[in-house]
Amino acid sequence: MSTTSDILVIEDDPIMREAVAEWLCAAGYSVRTADDGDTGLACVSTAPPALVVTDVHMPGTSGAIVISVLKQHHPEIPIIAISGLFQSGFGMNANDVVALGAACALAKPFKRSQLLGVVSQLLSTRP
């Protein structure tokens, strides 16, 4: 069972992972981090979070796979997909990840206020 403020951040870039985690912690959320998709999925299996923030383009198990697996096994967990490549024409774009089941997509670089606004909105609408 997840707590209402438990957020899992899955991001292979250590600087981005720490920045997102720090922003969320400073806003009062409990945050766990994972540096790849496999580790992130293992964290969810151990203790499902209230919300997941995942990078889309990661080596190994991509964010697209993470989103697909989470939507299959934990459809109640909202997912925010993040990527610096949504506008690049490379790989998946924002519409693709939303079609997979992400609640929303944020293109890097995004502002702290954008992330916190989406997190607040998604957590406030959870049953």
mmCIF file with all atom_site columns, C-alpha atoms in Angstrom:
data_model
loop_
_atom_site.group_PDB
_atom_site.id
_atom_site.type_symbol
_atom_site.label_atom_id
_atom_site.label_alt_id
_atom_site.label_comp_id
_atom_site.label_asym_id
_atom_site.label_entity_id
_atom_site.label_seq_id
_atom_site.pdbx_PDB_ins_code
_atom_site.Cartn_x
_atom_site.Cartn_y
_atom_site.Cartn_z
_atom_site.occupancy
_atom_site.B_iso_or_equiv
_atom_site.pdbx_formal_charge
_atom_site.auth_seq_id
_atom_site.auth_comp_id
_atom_site.auth_asym_id
_atom_site.auth_atom_id
_atom_site.pdbx_PDB_model_num
ATOM 1   C CA . MET A 1 1   ? 0.000  0.000  0.000   1.00 0.00 ? 1   MET A CA 1
ATOM 2   C CA . SER A 1 2   ? 1.424  3.365  -0.965  1.00 0.00 ? 2   SER A CA 1
ATOM 3   C CA . THR A 1 3   ? 1.400  6.503  1.112   1.00 0.00 ? 3   THR A CA 1
ATOM 4   C CA . THR A 1 4   ? -0.020 9.622  -0.461  1.00 0.00 ? 4   THR A CA 1
ATOM 5   C CA . SER A 1 5   ? 3.345  11.384 -0.566  1.00 0.00 ? 5   SER A CA 1
ATOM 6   C CA . ASP A 1 6   ? 5.680  8.547  -1.634  1.00 0.00 ? 6   ASP A CA 1
ATOM 7   C CA . ILE A 1 7   ? 7.213  9.268  -5.060  1.00 0.00 ? 7   ILE A CA 1
ATOM 8   C CA . LEU A 1 8   ? 9.626  7.109  -7.042  1.00 0.00 ? 8   LEU A CA 1
ATOM 9   C CA . VAL A 1 9   ? 11.986 8.896  -9.445  1.00 0.00 ? 9   VAL A CA 1
ATOM 10  C CA . ILE A 1 10  ? 13.513 6.667  -12.157 1.00 0.00 ? 10  ILE A CA 1
ATOM 11  C CA . GLU A 1 11  ? 16.247 8.535  -14.030 1.00 0.00 ? 11  GLU A CA 1
ATOM 12  C CA . ASP A 1 12  ? 19.607 7.355  -15.373 1.00 0.00 ? 12  ASP A CA 1
ATOM 13  C CA . ASP A 1 13  ? 21.221 10.808 -15.318 1.00 0.00 ? 13  ASP A CA 1
ATOM 14  C CA . PRO A 1 14  ? 22.482 11.334 -11.744 1.00 0.00 ? 14  PRO A CA 1
ATOM 15  C CA . ILE A 1 15  ? 22.302 15.143 -11.888 1.00 0.00 ? 15  ILE A CA 1
ATOM 16  C CA . MET A 1 16  ? 18.706 15.143 -13.132 1.00 0.00 ? 16  MET A CA 1
ATOM 17  C CA . ARG A 1 17  ? 17.709 12.351 -10.714 1.00 0.00 ? 17  ARG A CA 1
ATOM 18  C CA . GLU A 1 18  ? 19.088 14.273 -7.730  1.00 0.00 ? 18  GLU A CA 1
ATOM 19  C CA . ALA A 1 19  ? 17.585 17.584 -8.862  1.00 0.00 ? 19  ALA A CA 1
ATOM 20  C CA . VAL A 1 20  ? 14.095 16.095 -9.225  1.00 0.00 ? 20  VAL A CA 1
ATOM 21  C CA . ALA A 1 21  ? 14.431 14.262 -5.896  1.00 0.00 ? 21  ALA A CA 1
ATOM 22  C CA . GLU A 1 22  ? 15.585 17.444 -4.130  1.00 0.00 ? 22  GLU A CA 1
ATOM 23  C CA . TRP A 1 23  ? 12.698 19.482 -5.580  1.00 0.00 ? 23  TRP A CA 1
ATOM 24  C CA . LEU A 1 24  ? 10.181 16.886 -4.425  1.00 0.00 ? 24  LEU A CA 1
ATOM 25  C CA . CYS A 1 25  ? 11.755 16.488 -0.970  1.00 0.00 ? 25  CYS A CA 1
ATOM 26  C CA . ALA A 1 26  ? 11.788 20.272 -0.492  1.00 0.00 ? 26  ALA A CA 1
ATOM 27  C CA . ALA A 1 27  ? 8.069  20.284 -1.316  1.00 0.00 ? 27  ALA A CA 1
ATOM 28  C CA . GLY A 1 28  ? 7.440  17.782 1.480   1.00 0.00 ? 28  GLY A CA 1
ATOM 29  C CA . TYR A 1 29  ? 7.231  14.520 -0.453  1.00 0.00 ? 29  TYR A CA 1
ATOM 30  C CA . SER A 1 30  ? 8.933  11.281 0.519   1.00 0.00 ? 30  SER A CA 1
ATOM 31  C CA . VAL A 1 31  ? 11.161 10.305 -2.401  1.00 0.00 ? 31  VAL A CA 1
ATOM 32  C CA . ARG A 1 32  ? 12.921 7.130  -3.495  1.00 0.00 ? 32  ARG A CA 1
ATOM 33  C CA . THR A 1 33  ? 15.193 7.007  -6.529  1.00 0.00 ? 33  THR A CA 1
ATOM 34  C CA . ALA A 1 34  ? 16.271 4.396  -9.044  1.00 0.00 ? 34  ALA A CA 1
ATOM 35  C CA . ASP A 1 35  ? 18.989 4.771  -11.662 1.00 0.00 ? 35  ASP A CA 1
ATOM 36  C CA . ASP A 1 36  ? 17.438 2.472  -14.264 1.00 0.00 ? 36  ASP A CA 1
ATOM 37  C CA . GLY A 1 37  ? 14.181 0.872  -15.304 1.00 0.00 ? 37  GLY A CA 1
ATOM 38  C CA . ASP A 1 38  ? 14.866 -2.546 -13.765 1.00 0.00 ? 38  ASP A CA 1
ATOM 39  C CA . THR A 1 39  ? 15.717 -1.047 -10.383 1.00 0.00 ? 39  THR A CA 1
ATOM 40  C CA . GLY A 1 40  ? 12.636 1.163  -10.586 1.00 0.00 ? 40  GLY A CA 1
ATOM 41  C CA . LEU A 1 41  ? 10.336 -1.768 -11.323 1.00 0.00 ? 41  LEU A CA 1
ATOM 42  C CA . ALA A 1 42  ? 11.884 -3.708 -8.424  1.00 0.00 ? 42  ALA A CA 1
ATOM 43  C CA . CYS A 1 43  ? 11.185 -0.739 -6.109  1.00 0.00 ? 43  CYS A CA 1
ATOM 44  C CA . VAL A 1 44  ? 7.547  -0.694 -7.205  1.00 0.00 ? 44  VAL A CA 1
ATOM 45  C CA . SER A 1 45  ? 7.236  -4.458 -6.592  1.00 0.00 ? 45  SER A CA 1
ATOM 46  C CA . THR A 1 46  ? 8.659  -4.059 -3.096  1.00 0.00 ? 46  THR A CA 1
ATOM 47  C CA . ALA A 1 47  ? 6.557  -1.042 -2.091  1.00 0.00 ? 47  ALA A CA 1
ATOM 48  C CA . PRO A 1 48  ? 4.282  0.630  -4.658  1.00 0.00 ? 48  PRO A CA 1
ATOM 49  C CA . PRO A 1 49  ? 4.641  4.429  -4.571  1.00 0.00 ? 49  PRO A CA 1
ATOM 50  C CA . ALA A 1 50  ? 1.843  6.962  -4.857  1.00 0.00 ? 50  ALA A CA 1
ATOM 51  C CA . LEU A 1 51  ? 3.387  8.323  -8.076  1.00 0.00 ? 51  LEU A CA 1
ATOM 52  C CA . VAL A 1 52  ? 6.263  7.550  -10.463 1.00 0.00 ? 52  VAL A CA 1
ATOM 53  C CA . VAL A 1 53  ? 8.409  10.039 -12.377 1.00 0.00 ? 53  VAL A CA 1
ATOM 54  C CA . THR A 1 54  ? 10.378 8.201  -15.070 1.00 0.00 ? 54  THR A CA 1
ATOM 55  C CA . ASP A 1 55  ? 12.783 9.171  -17.785 1.00 0.00 ? 55  ASP A CA 1
ATOM 56  C CA . VAL A 1 56  ? 11.731 7.713  -21.130 1.00 0.00 ? 56  VAL A CA 1
ATOM 57  C CA . HIS A 1 57  ? 15.091 7.253  -22.847 1.00 0.00 ? 57  HIS A CA 1
ATOM 58  C CA . MET A 1 58  ? 17.327 5.128  -20.632 1.00 0.00 ? 58  MET A CA 1
ATOM 59  C CA . PRO A 1 59  ? 19.717 2.305  -21.472 1.00 0.00 ? 59  PRO A CA 1
ATOM 60  C CA . GLY A 1 60  ? 18.412 -1.178 -20.752 1.00 0.00 ? 60  GLY A CA 1
ATOM 61  C CA . THR A 1 61  ? 14.798 -1.184 -19.620 1.00 0.00 ? 61  THR A CA 1
ATOM 62  C CA . SER A 1 62  ? 13.465 2.043  -21.095 1.00 0.00 ? 62  SER A CA 1
ATOM 63  C CA . GLY A 1 63  ? 10.878 4.313  -19.570 1.00 0.00 ? 63  GLY A CA 1
ATOM 64  C CA . ALA A 1 64  ? 8.426  3.123  -22.223 1.00 0.00 ? 64  ALA A CA 1
ATOM 65  C CA . ILE A 1 65  ? 8.761  -0.422 -20.885 1.00 0.00 ? 65  ILE A CA 1
ATOM 66  C CA . VAL A 1 66  ? 8.464  0.842  -17.303 1.00 0.00 ? 66  VAL A CA 1
ATOM 67  C CA . ILE A 1 67  ? 5.241  2.672  -18.195 1.00 0.00 ? 67  ILE A CA 1
ATOM 68  C CA . SER A 1 68  ? 3.811  -0.398 -19.961 1.00 0.00 ? 68  SER A CA 1
ATOM 69  C CA . VAL A 1 69  ? 4.640  -2.734 -17.063 1.00 0.00 ? 69  VAL A CA 1
ATOM 70  C CA . LEU A 1 70  ? 3.297  -0.327 -14.444 1.00 0.00 ? 70  LEU A CA 1
ATOM 71  C CA . LYS A 1 71  ? 0.048  0.218  -16.337 1.00 0.00 ? 71  LYS A CA 1
ATOM 72  C CA . GLN A 1 72  ? -0.393 -3.558 -16.591 1.00 0.00 ? 72  GLN A CA 1
ATOM 73  C CA . HIS A 1 73  ? 0.395  -4.409 -12.961 1.00 0.00 ? 73  HIS A CA 1
ATOM 74  C CA . HIS A 1 74  ? -0.288 -1.140 -11.092 1.00 0.00 ? 74  HIS A CA 1
ATOM 75  C CA . PRO A 1 75  ? -2.791 0.864  -13.153 1.00 0.00 ? 75  PRO A CA 1
ATOM 76  C CA . GLU A 1 76  ? -3.654 3.014  -10.122 1.00 0.00 ? 76  GLU A CA 1
ATOM 77  C CA . ILE A 1 77  ? -0.176 4.604  -9.980  1.00 0.00 ? 77  ILE A CA 1
ATOM 78  C CA . PRO A 1 78  ? 0.011  7.850  -11.965 1.00 0.00 ? 78  PRO A CA 1
ATOM 79  C CA . ILE A 1 79  ? 3.158  8.253  -14.068 1.00 0.00 ? 79  ILE A CA 1
ATOM 80  C CA . ILE A 1 80  ? 4.936  11.410 -15.192 1.00 0.00 ? 80  ILE A CA 1
ATOM 81  C CA . ALA A 1 81  ? 7.190  10.714 -18.179 1.00 0.00 ? 81  ALA A CA 1
ATOM 82  C CA . ILE A 1 82  ? 10.188 13.029 -18.649 1.00 0.00 ? 82  ILE A CA 1
ATOM 83  C CA . SER A 1 83  ? 12.574 13.301 -21.576 1.00 0.00 ? 83  SER A CA 1
ATOM 84  C CA . GLY A 1 84  ? 14.905 15.671 -23.324 1.00 0.00 ? 84  GLY A CA 1
ATOM 85  C CA . LEU A 1 85  ? 14.103 14.009 -26.624 1.00 0.00 ? 85  LEU A CA 1
ATOM 86  C CA . PHE A 1 86  ? 10.331 14.502 -26.973 1.00 0.00 ? 86  PHE A CA 1
ATOM 87  C CA . GLN A 1 87  ? 10.820 17.237 -29.584 1.00 0.00 ? 87  GLN A CA 1
ATOM 88  C CA . SER A 1 88  ? 13.824 15.630 -31.306 1.00 0.00 ? 88  SER A CA 1
ATOM 89  C CA . GLY A 1 89  ? 12.119 13.203 -33.648 1.00 0.00 ? 89  GLY A CA 1
ATOM 90  C CA . PHE A 1 90  ? 14.148 10.444 -31.978 1.00 0.00 ? 90  PHE A CA 1
ATOM 91  C CA . GLY A 1 91  ? 12.232 7.663  -30.259 1.00 0.00 ? 91  GLY A CA 1
ATOM 92  C CA . MET A 1 92  ? 8.952  8.316  -28.500 1.00 0.00 ? 92  MET A CA 1
ATOM 93  C CA . ASN A 1 93  ? 7.328  11.704 -28.294 1.00 0.00 ? 93  ASN A CA 1
ATOM 94  C CA . ALA A 1 94  ? 5.039  13.093 -25.580 1.00 0.00 ? 94  ALA A CA 1
ATOM 95  C CA . ASN A 1 95  ? 1.879  11.819 -27.272 1.00 0.00 ? 95  ASN A CA 1
ATOM 96  C CA . ASP A 1 96  ? 3.344  8.310  -27.518 1.00 0.00 ? 96  ASP A CA 1
ATOM 97  C CA . VAL A 1 97  ? 4.054  8.046  -23.784 1.00 0.00 ? 97  VAL A CA 1
ATOM 98  C CA . VAL A 1 98  ? 0.632  9.379  -22.865 1.00 0.00 ? 98  VAL A CA 1
ATOM 99  C CA . ALA A 1 99  ? -0.883 6.775  -25.197 1.00 0.00 ? 99  ALA A CA 1
ATOM 100 C CA . LEU A 1 100 ? 1.107  4.113  -23.306 1.00 0.00 ? 100 LEU A CA 1
ATOM 101 C CA . GLY A 1 101 ? -0.455 5.244  -20.041 1.00 0.00 ? 101 GLY A CA 1
ATOM 102 C CA . ALA A 1 102 ? 1.598  8.116  -18.642 1.00 0.00 ? 102 ALA A CA 1
ATOM 103 C CA . ALA A 1 103 ? -0.617 10.724 -17.006 1.00 0.00 ? 103 ALA A CA 1
ATOM 104 C CA . CYS A 1 104 ? 1.506  13.441 -18.586 1.00 0.00 ? 104 CYS A CA 1
ATOM 105 C CA . ALA A 1 105 ? 4.818  14.139 -20.278 1.00 0.00 ? 105 ALA A CA 1
ATOM 106 C CA . LEU A 1 106 ? 7.291  16.869 -19.375 1.00 0.00 ? 106 LEU A CA 1
ATOM 107 C CA . ALA A 1 107 ? 10.035 17.858 -21.802 1.00 0.00 ? 107 ALA A CA 1
ATOM 108 C CA . LYS A 1 108 ? 13.453 18.521 -20.282 1.00 0.00 ? 108 LYS A CA 1
ATOM 109 C CA . PRO A 1 109 ? 14.434 21.056 -19.249 1.00 0.00 ? 109 PRO A CA 1
ATOM 110 C CA . PHE A 1 110 ? 11.296 21.687 -17.235 1.00 0.00 ? 110 PHE A CA 1
ATOM 111 C CA . LYS A 1 111 ? 10.874 24.081 -14.352 1.00 0.00 ? 111 LYS A CA 1
ATOM 112 C CA . ARG A 1 112 ? 10.512 23.020 -10.754 1.00 0.00 ? 112 ARG A CA 1
ATOM 113 C CA . SER A 1 113 ? 7.107  24.727 -10.651 1.00 0.00 ? 113 SER A CA 1
ATOM 114 C CA . GLN A 1 114 ? 5.917  22.677 -13.646 1.00 0.00 ? 114 GLN A CA 1
ATOM 115 C CA . LEU A 1 115 ? 6.883  19.395 -12.010 1.00 0.00 ? 115 LEU A CA 1
ATOM 116 C CA . LEU A 1 116 ? 5.451  20.287 -8.600  1.00 0.00 ? 116 LEU A CA 1
ATOM 117 C CA . GLY A 1 117 ? 2.213  21.509 -10.162 1.00 0.00 ? 117 GLY A CA 1
ATOM 118 C CA . VAL A 1 118 ? 1.682  18.245 -12.042 1.00 0.00 ? 118 VAL A CA 1
ATOM 119 C CA . VAL A 1 119 ? 2.631  16.129 -9.001  1.00 0.00 ? 119 VAL A CA 1
ATOM 120 C CA . SER A 1 120 ? 0.219  18.049 -6.779  1.00 0.00 ? 120 SER A CA 1
ATOM 121 C CA . GLN A 1 121 ? -2.578 17.736 -9.317  1.00 0.00 ? 121 GLN A CA 1
ATOM 122 C CA . LEU A 1 122 ? -2.072 13.996 -9.851  1.00 0.00 ? 122 LEU A CA 1
ATOM 123 C CA . LEU A 1 123 ? -1.837 13.182 -6.149  1.00 0.00 ? 123 LEU A CA 1
ATOM 124 C CA . SER A 1 124 ? -4.896 15.275 -5.298  1.00 0.00 ? 124 SER A CA 1
ATOM 125 C CA . THR A 1 125 ? -7.031 13.374 -7.825  1.00 0.00 ? 125 THR A CA 1
ATOM 126 C CA . ARG A 1 126 ? -6.065 9.895  -6.574  1.00 0.00 ? 126 ARG A CA 1
ATOM 127 C CA . PRO A 1 127 ? -8.848 7.945  -4.914  1.00 0.00 ? 127 PRO A CA 1
#
